[in-house]
PDB file of C-alpha atoms and ligand atoms in Angstrom:
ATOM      1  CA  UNK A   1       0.000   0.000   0.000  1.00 83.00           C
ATOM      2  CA  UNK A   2       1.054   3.882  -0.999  1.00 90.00           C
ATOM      3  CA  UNK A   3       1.005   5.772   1.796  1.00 98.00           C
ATOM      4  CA  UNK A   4       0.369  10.283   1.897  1.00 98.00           C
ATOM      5  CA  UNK A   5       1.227  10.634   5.463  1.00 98.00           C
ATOM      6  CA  UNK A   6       4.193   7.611   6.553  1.00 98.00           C
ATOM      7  CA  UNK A   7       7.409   6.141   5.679  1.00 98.00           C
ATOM      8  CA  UNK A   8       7.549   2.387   6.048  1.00 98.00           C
ATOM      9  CA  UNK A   9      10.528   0.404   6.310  1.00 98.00           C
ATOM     10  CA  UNK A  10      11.539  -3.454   7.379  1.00 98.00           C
ATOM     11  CA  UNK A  11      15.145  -4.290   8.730  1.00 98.00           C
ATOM     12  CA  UNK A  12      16.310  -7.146  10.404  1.00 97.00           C
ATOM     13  CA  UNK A  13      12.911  -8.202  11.481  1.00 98.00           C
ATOM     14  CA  UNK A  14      12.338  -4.392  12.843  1.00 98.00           C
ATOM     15  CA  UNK A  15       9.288  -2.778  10.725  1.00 98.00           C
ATOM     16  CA  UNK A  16       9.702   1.225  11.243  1.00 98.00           C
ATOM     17  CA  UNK A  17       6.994   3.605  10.743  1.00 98.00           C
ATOM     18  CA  UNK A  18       7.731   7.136  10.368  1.00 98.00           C
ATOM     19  CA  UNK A  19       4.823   9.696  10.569  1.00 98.00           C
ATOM     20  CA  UNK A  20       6.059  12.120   7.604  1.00 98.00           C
ATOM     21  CA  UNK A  21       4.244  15.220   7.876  1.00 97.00           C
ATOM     22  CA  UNK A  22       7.188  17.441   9.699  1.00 97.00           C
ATOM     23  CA  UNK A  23       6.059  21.005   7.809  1.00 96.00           C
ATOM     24  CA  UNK A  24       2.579  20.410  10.098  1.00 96.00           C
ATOM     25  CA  UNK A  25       4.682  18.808  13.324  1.00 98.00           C
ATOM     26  CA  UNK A  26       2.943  15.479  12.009  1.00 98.00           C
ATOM     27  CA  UNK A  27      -0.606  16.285  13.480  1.00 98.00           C
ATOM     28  CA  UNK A  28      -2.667  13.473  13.347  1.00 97.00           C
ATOM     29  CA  UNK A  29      -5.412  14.681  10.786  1.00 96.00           C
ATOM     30  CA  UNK A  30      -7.886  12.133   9.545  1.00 95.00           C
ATOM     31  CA  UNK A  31      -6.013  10.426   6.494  1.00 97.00           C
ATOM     32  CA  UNK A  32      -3.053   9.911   8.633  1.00 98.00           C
ATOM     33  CA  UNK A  33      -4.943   7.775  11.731  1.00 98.00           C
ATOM     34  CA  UNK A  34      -6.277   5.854   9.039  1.00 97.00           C
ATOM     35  CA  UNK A  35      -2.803   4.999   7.420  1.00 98.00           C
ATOM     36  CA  UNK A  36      -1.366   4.458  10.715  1.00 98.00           C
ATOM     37  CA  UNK A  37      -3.820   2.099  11.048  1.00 98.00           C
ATOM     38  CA  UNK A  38      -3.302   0.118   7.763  1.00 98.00           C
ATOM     39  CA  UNK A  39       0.060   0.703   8.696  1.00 98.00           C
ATOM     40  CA  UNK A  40       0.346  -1.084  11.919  1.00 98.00           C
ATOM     41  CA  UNK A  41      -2.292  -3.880  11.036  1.00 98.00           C
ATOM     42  CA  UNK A  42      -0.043  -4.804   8.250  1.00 98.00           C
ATOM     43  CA  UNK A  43       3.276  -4.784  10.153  1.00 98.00           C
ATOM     44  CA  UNK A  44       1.158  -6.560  13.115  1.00 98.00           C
ATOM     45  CA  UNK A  45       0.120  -9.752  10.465  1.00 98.00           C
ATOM     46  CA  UNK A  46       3.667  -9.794   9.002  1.00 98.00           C
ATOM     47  CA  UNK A  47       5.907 -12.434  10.036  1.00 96.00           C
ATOM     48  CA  UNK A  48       8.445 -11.400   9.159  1.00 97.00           C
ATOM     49  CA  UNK A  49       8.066  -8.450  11.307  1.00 98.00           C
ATOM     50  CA  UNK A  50       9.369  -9.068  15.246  1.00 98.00           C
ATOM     51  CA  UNK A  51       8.807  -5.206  16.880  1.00 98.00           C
ATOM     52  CA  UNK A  52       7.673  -1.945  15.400  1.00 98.00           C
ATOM     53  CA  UNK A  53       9.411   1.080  15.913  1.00 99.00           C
ATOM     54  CA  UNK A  54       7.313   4.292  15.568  1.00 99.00           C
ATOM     55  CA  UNK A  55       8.911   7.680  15.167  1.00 98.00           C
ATOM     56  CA  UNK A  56       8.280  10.903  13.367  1.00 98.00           C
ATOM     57  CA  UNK A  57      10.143  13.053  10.572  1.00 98.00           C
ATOM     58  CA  UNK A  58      11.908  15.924  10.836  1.00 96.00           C
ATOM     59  CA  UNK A  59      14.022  16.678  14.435  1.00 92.00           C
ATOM     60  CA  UNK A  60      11.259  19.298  16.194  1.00 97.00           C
ATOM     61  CA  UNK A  61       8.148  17.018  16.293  1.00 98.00           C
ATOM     62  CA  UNK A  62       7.618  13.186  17.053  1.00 98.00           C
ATOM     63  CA  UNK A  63       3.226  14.379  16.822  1.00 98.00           C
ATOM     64  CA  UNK A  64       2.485  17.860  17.781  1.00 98.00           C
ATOM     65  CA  UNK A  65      -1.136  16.535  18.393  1.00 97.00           C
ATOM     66  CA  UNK A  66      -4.561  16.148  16.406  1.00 95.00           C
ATOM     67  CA  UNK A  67      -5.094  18.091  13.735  1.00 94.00           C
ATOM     68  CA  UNK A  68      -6.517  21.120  14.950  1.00 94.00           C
ATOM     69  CA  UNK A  69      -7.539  22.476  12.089  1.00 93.00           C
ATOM     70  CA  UNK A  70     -10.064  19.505  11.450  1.00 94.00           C
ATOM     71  CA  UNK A  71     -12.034  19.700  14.172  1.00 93.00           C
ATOM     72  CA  UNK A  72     -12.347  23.425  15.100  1.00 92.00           C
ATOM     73  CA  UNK A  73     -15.663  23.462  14.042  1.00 94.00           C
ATOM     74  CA  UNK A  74     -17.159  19.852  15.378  1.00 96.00           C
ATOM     75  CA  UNK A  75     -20.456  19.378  17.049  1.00 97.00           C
ATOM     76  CA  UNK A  76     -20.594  17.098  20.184  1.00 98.00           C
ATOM     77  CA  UNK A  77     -21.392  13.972  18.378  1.00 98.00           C
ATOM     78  CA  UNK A  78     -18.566  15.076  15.860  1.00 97.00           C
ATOM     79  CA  UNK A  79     -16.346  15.096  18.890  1.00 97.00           C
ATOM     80  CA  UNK A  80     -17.748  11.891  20.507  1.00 97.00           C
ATOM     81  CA  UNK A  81     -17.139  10.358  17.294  1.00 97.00           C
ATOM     82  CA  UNK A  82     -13.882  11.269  16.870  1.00 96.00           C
ATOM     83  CA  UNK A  83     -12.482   9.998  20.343  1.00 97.00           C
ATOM     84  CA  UNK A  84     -14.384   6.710  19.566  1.00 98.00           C
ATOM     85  CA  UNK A  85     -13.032   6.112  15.907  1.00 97.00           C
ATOM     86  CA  UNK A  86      -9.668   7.212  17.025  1.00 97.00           C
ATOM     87  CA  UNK A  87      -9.661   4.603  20.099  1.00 98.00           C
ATOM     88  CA  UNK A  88     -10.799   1.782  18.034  1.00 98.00           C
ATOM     89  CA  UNK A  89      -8.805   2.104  14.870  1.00 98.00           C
ATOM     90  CA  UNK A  90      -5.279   3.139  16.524  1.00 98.00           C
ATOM     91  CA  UNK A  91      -4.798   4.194  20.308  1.00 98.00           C
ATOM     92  CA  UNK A  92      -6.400   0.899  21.873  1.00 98.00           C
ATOM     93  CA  UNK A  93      -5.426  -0.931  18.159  1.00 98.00           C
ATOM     94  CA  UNK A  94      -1.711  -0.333  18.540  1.00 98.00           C
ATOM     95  CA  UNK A  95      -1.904  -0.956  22.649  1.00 98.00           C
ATOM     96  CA  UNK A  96      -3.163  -4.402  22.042  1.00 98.00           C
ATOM     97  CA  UNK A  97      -1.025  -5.522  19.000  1.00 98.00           C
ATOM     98  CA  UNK A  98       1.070  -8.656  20.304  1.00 98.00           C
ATOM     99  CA  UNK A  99       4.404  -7.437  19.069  1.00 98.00           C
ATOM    100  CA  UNK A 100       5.972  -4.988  21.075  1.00 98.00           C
ATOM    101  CA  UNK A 101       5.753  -1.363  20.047  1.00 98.00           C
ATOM    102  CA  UNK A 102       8.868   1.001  20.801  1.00 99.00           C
ATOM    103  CA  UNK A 103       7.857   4.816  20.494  1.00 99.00           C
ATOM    104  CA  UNK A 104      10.921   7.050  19.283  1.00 98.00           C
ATOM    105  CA  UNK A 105       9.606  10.342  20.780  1.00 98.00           C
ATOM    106  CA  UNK A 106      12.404  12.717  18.776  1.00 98.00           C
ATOM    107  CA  UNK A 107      10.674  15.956  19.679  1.00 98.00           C
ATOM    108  CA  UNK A 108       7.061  17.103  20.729  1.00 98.00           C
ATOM    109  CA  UNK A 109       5.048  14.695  21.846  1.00 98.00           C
ATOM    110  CA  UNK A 110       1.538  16.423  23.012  1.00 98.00           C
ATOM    111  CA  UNK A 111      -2.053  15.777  23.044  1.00 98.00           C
ATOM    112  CA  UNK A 112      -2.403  13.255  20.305  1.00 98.00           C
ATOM    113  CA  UNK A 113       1.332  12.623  19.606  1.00 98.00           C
ATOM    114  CA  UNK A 114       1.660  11.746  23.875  1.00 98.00           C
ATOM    115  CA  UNK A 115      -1.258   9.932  23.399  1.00 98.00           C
ATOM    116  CA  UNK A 116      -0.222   7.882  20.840  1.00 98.00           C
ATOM    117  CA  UNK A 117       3.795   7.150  22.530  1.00 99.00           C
ATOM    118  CA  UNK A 118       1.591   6.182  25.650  1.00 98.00           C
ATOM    119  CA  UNK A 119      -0.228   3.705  23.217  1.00 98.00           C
ATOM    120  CA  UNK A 120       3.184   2.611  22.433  1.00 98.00           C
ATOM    121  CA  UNK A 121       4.647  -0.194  25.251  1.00 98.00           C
ATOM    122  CA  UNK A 122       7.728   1.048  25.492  1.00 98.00           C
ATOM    123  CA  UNK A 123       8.958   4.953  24.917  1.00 98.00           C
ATOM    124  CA  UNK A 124      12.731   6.277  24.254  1.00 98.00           C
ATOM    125  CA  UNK A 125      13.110   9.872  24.123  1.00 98.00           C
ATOM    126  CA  UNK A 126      15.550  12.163  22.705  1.00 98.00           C
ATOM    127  CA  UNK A 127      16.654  14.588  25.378  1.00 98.00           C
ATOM    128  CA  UNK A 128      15.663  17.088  23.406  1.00 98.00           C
ATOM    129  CA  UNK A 129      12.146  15.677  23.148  1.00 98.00           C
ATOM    130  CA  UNK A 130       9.098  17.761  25.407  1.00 98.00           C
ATOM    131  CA  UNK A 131       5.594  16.407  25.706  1.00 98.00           C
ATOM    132  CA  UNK A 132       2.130  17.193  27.365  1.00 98.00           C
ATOM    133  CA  UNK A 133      -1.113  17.307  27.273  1.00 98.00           C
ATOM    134  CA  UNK A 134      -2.244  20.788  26.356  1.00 98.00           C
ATOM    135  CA  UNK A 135      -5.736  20.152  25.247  1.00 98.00           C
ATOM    136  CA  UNK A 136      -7.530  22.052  28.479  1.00 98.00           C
ATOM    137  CA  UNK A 137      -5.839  25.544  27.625  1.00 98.00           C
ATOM    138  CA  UNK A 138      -7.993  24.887  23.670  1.00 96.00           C
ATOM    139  CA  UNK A 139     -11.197  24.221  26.091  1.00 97.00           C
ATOM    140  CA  UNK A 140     -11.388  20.112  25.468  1.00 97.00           C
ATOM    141  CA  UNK A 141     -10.029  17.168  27.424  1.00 98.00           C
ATOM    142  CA  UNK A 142      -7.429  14.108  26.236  1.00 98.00           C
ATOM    143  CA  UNK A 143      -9.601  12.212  23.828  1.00 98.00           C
ATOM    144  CA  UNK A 144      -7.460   9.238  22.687  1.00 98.00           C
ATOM    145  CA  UNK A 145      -6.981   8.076  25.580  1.00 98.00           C
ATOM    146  CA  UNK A 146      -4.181  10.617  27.889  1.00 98.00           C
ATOM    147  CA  UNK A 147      -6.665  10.871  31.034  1.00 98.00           C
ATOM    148  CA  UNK A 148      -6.542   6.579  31.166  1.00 98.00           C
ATOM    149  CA  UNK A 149      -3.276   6.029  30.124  1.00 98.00           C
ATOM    150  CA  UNK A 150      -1.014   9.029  31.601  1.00 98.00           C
ATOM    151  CA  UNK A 151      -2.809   8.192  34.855  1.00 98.00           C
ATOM    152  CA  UNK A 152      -1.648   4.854  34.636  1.00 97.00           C
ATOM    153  CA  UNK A 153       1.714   5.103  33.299  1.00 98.00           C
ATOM    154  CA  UNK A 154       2.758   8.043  36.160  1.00 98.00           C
ATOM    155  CA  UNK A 155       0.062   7.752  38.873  1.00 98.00           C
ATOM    156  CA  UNK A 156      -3.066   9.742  39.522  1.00 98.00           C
ATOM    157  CA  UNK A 157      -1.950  12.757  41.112  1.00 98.00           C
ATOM    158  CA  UNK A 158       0.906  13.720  38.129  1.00 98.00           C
ATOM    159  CA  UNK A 159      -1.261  12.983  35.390  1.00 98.00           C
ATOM    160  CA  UNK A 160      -3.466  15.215  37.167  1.00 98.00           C
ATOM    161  CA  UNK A 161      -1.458  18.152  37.006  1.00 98.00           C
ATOM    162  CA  UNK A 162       0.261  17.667  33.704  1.00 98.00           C
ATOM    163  CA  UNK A 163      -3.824  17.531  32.270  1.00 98.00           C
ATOM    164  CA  UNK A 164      -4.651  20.401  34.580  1.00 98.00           C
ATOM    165  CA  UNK A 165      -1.570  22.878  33.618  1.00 98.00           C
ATOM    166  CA  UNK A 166      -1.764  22.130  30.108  1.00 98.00           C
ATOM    167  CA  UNK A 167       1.838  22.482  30.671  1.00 98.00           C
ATOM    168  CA  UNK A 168       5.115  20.616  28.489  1.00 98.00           C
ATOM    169  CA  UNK A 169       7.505  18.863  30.752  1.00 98.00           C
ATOM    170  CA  UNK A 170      10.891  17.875  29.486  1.00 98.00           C
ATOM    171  CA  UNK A 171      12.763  14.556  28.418  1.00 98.00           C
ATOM    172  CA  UNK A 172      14.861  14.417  32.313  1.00 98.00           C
ATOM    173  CA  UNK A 173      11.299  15.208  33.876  1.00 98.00           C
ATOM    174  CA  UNK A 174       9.818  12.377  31.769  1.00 98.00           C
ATOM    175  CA  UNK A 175      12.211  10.126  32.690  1.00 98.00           C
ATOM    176  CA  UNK A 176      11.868  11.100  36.291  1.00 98.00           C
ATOM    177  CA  UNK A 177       8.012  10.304  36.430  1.00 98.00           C
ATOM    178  CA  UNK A 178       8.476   6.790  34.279  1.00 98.00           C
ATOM    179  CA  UNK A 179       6.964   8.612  31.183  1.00 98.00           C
ATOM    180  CA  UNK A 180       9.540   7.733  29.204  1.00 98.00           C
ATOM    181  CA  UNK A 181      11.674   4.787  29.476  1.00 98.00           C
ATOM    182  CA  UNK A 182      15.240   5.972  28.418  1.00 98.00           C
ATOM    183  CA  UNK A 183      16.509   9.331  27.234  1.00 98.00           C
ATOM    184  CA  UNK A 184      19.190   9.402  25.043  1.00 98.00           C
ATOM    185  CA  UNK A 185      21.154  12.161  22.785  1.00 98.00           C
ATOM    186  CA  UNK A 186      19.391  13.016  19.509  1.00 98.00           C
ATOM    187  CA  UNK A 187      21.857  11.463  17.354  1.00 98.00           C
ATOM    188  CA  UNK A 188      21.528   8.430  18.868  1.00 98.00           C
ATOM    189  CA  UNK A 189      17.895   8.163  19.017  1.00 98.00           C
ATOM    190  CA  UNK A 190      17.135   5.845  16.256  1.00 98.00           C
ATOM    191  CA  UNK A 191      19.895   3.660  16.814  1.00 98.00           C
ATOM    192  CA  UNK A 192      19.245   3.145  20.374  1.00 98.00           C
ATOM    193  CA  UNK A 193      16.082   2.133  20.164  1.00 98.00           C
ATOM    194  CA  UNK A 194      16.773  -0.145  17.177  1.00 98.00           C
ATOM    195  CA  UNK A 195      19.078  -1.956  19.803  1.00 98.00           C
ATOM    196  CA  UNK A 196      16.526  -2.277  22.436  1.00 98.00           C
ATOM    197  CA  UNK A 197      14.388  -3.832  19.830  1.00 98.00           C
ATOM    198  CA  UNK A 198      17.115  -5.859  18.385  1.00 98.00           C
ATOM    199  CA  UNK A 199      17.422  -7.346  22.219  1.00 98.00           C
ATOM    200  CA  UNK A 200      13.787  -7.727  22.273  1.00 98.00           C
ATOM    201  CA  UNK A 201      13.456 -10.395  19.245  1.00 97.00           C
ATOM    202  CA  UNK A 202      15.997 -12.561  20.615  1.00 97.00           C
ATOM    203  CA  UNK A 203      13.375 -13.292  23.038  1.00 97.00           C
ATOM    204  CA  UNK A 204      10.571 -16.254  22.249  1.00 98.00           C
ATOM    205  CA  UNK A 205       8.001 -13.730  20.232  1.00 97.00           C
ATOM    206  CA  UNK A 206       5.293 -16.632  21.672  1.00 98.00           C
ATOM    207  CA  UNK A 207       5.960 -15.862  25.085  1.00 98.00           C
ATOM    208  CA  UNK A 208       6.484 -12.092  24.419  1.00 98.00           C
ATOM    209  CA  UNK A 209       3.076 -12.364  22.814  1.00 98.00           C
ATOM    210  CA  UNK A 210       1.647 -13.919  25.718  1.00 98.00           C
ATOM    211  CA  UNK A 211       3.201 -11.200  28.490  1.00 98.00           C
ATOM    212  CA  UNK A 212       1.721  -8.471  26.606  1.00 98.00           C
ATOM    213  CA  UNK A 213      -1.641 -10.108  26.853  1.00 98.00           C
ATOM    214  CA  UNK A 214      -1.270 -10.473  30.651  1.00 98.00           C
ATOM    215  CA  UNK A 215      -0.032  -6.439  30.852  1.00 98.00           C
ATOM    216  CA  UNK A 216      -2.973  -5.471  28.652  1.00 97.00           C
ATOM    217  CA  UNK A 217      -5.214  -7.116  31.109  1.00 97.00           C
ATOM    218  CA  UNK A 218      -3.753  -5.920  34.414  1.00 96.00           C
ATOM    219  CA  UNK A 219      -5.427  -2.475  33.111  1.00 94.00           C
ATOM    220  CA  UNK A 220      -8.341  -4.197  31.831  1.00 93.00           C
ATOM    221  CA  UNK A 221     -11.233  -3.906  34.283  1.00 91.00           C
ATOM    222  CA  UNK A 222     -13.246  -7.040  33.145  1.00 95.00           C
ATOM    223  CA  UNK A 223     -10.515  -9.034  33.384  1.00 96.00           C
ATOM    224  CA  UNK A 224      -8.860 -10.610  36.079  1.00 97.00           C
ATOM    225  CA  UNK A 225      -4.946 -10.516  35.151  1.00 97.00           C
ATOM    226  CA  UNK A 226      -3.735 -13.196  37.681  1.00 98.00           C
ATOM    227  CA  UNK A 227      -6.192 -15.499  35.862  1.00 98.00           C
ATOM    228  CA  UNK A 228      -4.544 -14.437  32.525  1.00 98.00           C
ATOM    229  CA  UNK A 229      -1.265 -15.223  33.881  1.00 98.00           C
ATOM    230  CA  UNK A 230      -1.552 -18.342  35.090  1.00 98.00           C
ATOM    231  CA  UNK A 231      -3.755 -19.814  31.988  1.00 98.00           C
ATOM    232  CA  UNK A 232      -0.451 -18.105  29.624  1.00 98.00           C
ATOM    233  CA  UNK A 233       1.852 -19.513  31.913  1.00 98.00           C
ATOM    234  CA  UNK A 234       0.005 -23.259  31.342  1.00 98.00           C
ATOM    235  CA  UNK A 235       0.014 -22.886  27.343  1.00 98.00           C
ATOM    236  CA  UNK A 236       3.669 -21.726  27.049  1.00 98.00           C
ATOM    237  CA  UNK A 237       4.122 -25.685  28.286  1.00 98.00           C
ATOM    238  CA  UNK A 238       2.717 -26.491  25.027  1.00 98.00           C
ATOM    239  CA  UNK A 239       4.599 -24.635  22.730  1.00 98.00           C
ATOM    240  CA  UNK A 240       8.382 -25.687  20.717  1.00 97.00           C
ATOM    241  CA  UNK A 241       9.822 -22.134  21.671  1.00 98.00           C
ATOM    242  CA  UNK A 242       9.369 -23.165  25.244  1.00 98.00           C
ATOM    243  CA  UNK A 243      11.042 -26.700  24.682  1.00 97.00           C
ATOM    244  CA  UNK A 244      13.624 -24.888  22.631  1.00 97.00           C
ATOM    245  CA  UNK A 245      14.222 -22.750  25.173  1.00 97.00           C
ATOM    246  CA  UNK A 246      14.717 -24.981  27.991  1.00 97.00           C
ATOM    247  CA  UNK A 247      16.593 -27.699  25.949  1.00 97.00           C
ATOM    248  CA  UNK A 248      18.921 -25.064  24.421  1.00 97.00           C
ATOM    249  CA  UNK A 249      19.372 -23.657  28.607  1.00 97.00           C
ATOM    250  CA  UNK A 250      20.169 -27.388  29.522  1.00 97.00           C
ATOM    251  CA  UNK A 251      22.436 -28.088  26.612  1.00 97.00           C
ATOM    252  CA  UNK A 252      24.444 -25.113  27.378  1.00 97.00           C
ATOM    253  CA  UNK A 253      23.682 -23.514  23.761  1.00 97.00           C
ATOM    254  CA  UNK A 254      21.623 -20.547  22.674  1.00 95.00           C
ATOM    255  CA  UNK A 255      18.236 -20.740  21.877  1.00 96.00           C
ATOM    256  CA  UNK A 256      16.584 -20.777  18.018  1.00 95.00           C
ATOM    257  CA  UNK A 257      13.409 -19.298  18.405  1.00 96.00           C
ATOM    258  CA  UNK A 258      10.819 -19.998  15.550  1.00 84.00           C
TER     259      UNK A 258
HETATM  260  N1  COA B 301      -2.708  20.703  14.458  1.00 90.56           N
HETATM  261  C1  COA B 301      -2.615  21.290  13.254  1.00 90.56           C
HETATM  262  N2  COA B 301      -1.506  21.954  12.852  1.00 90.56           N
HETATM  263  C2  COA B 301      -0.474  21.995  13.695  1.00 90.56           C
HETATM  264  C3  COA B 301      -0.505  21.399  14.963  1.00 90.56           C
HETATM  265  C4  COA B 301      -1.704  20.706  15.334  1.00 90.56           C
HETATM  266  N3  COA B 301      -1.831  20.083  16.510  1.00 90.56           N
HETATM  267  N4  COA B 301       0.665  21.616  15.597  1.00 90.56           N
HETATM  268  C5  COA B 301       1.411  22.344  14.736  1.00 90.56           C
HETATM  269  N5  COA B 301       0.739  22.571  13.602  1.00 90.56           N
HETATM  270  C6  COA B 301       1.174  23.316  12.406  1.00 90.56           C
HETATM  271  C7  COA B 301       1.107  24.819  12.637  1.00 90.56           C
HETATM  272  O1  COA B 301      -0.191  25.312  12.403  1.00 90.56           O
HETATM  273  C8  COA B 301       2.102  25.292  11.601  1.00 90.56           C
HETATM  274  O2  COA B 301       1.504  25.254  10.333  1.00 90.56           O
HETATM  275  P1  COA B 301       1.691  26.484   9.296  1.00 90.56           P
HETATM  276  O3  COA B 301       3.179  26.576   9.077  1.00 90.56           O
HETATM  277  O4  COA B 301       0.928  26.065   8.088  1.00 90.56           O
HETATM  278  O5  COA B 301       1.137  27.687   9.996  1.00 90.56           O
HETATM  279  C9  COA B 301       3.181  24.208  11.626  1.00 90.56           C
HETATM  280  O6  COA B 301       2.549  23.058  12.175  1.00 90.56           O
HETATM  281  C10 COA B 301       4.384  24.558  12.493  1.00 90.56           C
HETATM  282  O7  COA B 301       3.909  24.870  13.804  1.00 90.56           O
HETATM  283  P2  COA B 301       4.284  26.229  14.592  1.00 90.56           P
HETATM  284  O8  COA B 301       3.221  26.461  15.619  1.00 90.56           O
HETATM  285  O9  COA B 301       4.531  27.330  13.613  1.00 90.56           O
HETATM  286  O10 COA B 301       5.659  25.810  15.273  1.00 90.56           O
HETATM  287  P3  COA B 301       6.299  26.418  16.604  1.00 90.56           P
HETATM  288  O11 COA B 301       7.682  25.908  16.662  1.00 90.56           O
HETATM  289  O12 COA B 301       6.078  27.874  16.665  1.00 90.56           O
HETATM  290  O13 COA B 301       5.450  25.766  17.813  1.00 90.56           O
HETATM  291  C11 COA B 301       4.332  23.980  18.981  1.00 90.56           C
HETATM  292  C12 COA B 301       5.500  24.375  18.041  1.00 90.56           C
HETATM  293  C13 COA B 301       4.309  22.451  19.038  1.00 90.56           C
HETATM  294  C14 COA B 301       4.566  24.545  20.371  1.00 90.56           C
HETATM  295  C15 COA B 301       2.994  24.512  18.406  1.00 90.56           C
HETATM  296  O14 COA B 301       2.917  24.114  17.036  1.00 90.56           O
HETATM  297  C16 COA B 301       1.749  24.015  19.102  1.00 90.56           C
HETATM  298  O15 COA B 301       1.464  24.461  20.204  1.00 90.56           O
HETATM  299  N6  COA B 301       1.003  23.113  18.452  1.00 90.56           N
HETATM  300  C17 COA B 301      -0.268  22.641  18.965  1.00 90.56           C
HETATM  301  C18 COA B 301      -0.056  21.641  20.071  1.00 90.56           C
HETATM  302  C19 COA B 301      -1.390  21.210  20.644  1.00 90.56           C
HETATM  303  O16 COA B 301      -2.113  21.975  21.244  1.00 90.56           O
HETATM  304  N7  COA B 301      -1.692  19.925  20.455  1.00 90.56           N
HETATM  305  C20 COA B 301      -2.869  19.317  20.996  1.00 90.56           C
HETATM  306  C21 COA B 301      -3.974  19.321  20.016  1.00 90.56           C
HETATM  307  S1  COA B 301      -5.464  18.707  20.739  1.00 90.56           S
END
């Protein structure tokens, strides 16, 4: 597929989307949720594909946020409607793909864009990287997501105030709170996270699979995560990465993964 709004690439099992609308910050209009959609359900089905990084173009912006100048003029169902399509088709979508999804924040990150690296499950940030949630000072809330997930990602009270201030912290601040998992220089950015991701697939993608199943369902209120876990924990018995695994630990050798 042809793609306005992204840059796709596959390398060494590590599928990289980059959001490539830097002269707009890449905002999140309408055509580009829907590609990043397409996007991420294709690398998602793709075997060949272990982890996904996703990043931004340009060096100011990973997302400056949704597009703002779509939905100035939206009625309350327009709105409602546009929180719902945008949960179902990428926010929750990406959060509950079973490969694990790095987020190279290289610059703004806010409303939208923060949304979307707190989507992600695990975030890098160049240090010169600043993100928030800005959307009370333009008179909404966090509609894809920012009130659930910043709240869980850095506790109640500082998801609080970074939704209440409408203010941009920094990459050392993000770090500090466990926004972001690791800040690095921006020339190393890409490259770093590649690595992480590189360490990642060495792993049994089966059992990676089946921990992200368990995380997605400590946060899932229907759900009862211990149960997860210890029905996951039964059916990695049955799988050859698991006997691989084990036979390659007692034979002393490293393990070939399927
Ligand atoms: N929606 C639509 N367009 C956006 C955008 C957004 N969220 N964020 C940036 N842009 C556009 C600007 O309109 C501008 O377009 P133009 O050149 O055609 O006028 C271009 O991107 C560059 O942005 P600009 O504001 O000129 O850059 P800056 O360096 O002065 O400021 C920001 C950078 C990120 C501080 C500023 O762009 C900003 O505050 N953006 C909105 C962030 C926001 O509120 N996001 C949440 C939306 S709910």
């Amino acid at each position: 597929m042809n793609y306005n709004n992204l840059l796709i690439s596959i390398e060494d099992h590590i599928g990289t989307i980059t959001i490539n609308r830097p002269k707009k910050l890449n905002a999140l209009n309408k055509e580009t949720i829907s590609e990043l959609h397409e996007a991420f359900k294709s690398l998602a089905s793709n075997d060949e594909v272990k982890a996904i990084i996703l990043t931004g173009a340009g060096e100011k912006a990973f997302v400056a946020g949704a597009d703002i100048s779509e939905f100035a003029n939206f009625s309350v169902e327009q709105g409602e409607e546009l929180s719902r399509v945008g949960h179902e088709s990428l926010f929750t979508f990406v959060e509950k793909i079973e490969k694990p999804i790095l987020a190279a924040v290289n610059g703004f990150a806010l409303g939208g864009g923060l949304e979307l690296a707190m989507s992600c499950h695990i975030r890098v940030f160049s240090s010169h990287a600043r993100v928030g949630l800005p959307e009370v000072s333009l008179g909404v809330i966090p509609g894809y997501g920012g009130t659930q997930r910043l709240a869980q990602i850095v506790g109640r009270g500082k998801a609080i105030e970074m939704i209440a201030t409408a203010g941009m912290i920094d990459a050392e601040h993000a770090l500090h709170i466990n926004l972001a998992n690791h800040v690095v220089s921006p020339d190393e950015l890409m490259d770093e996270t590649r690595k992480m991701a590189s360490k990642i697939i060495k792993n049994s993608s089966t059992a990676i699979a089946a921990a992200l199943r368990c995380v997605q369902d400590c946060f899932d209120k229907n759900t009862d995560g211990f149960e997860t876990e210890i029905k996951e924990f039964g059916k990695a018995f049955g799988t050859p990465d698991f006997k691989e695994g084990t036979t390659a630990f007692l034979e002393k050798r490293k393990p070939k993964f399927q």
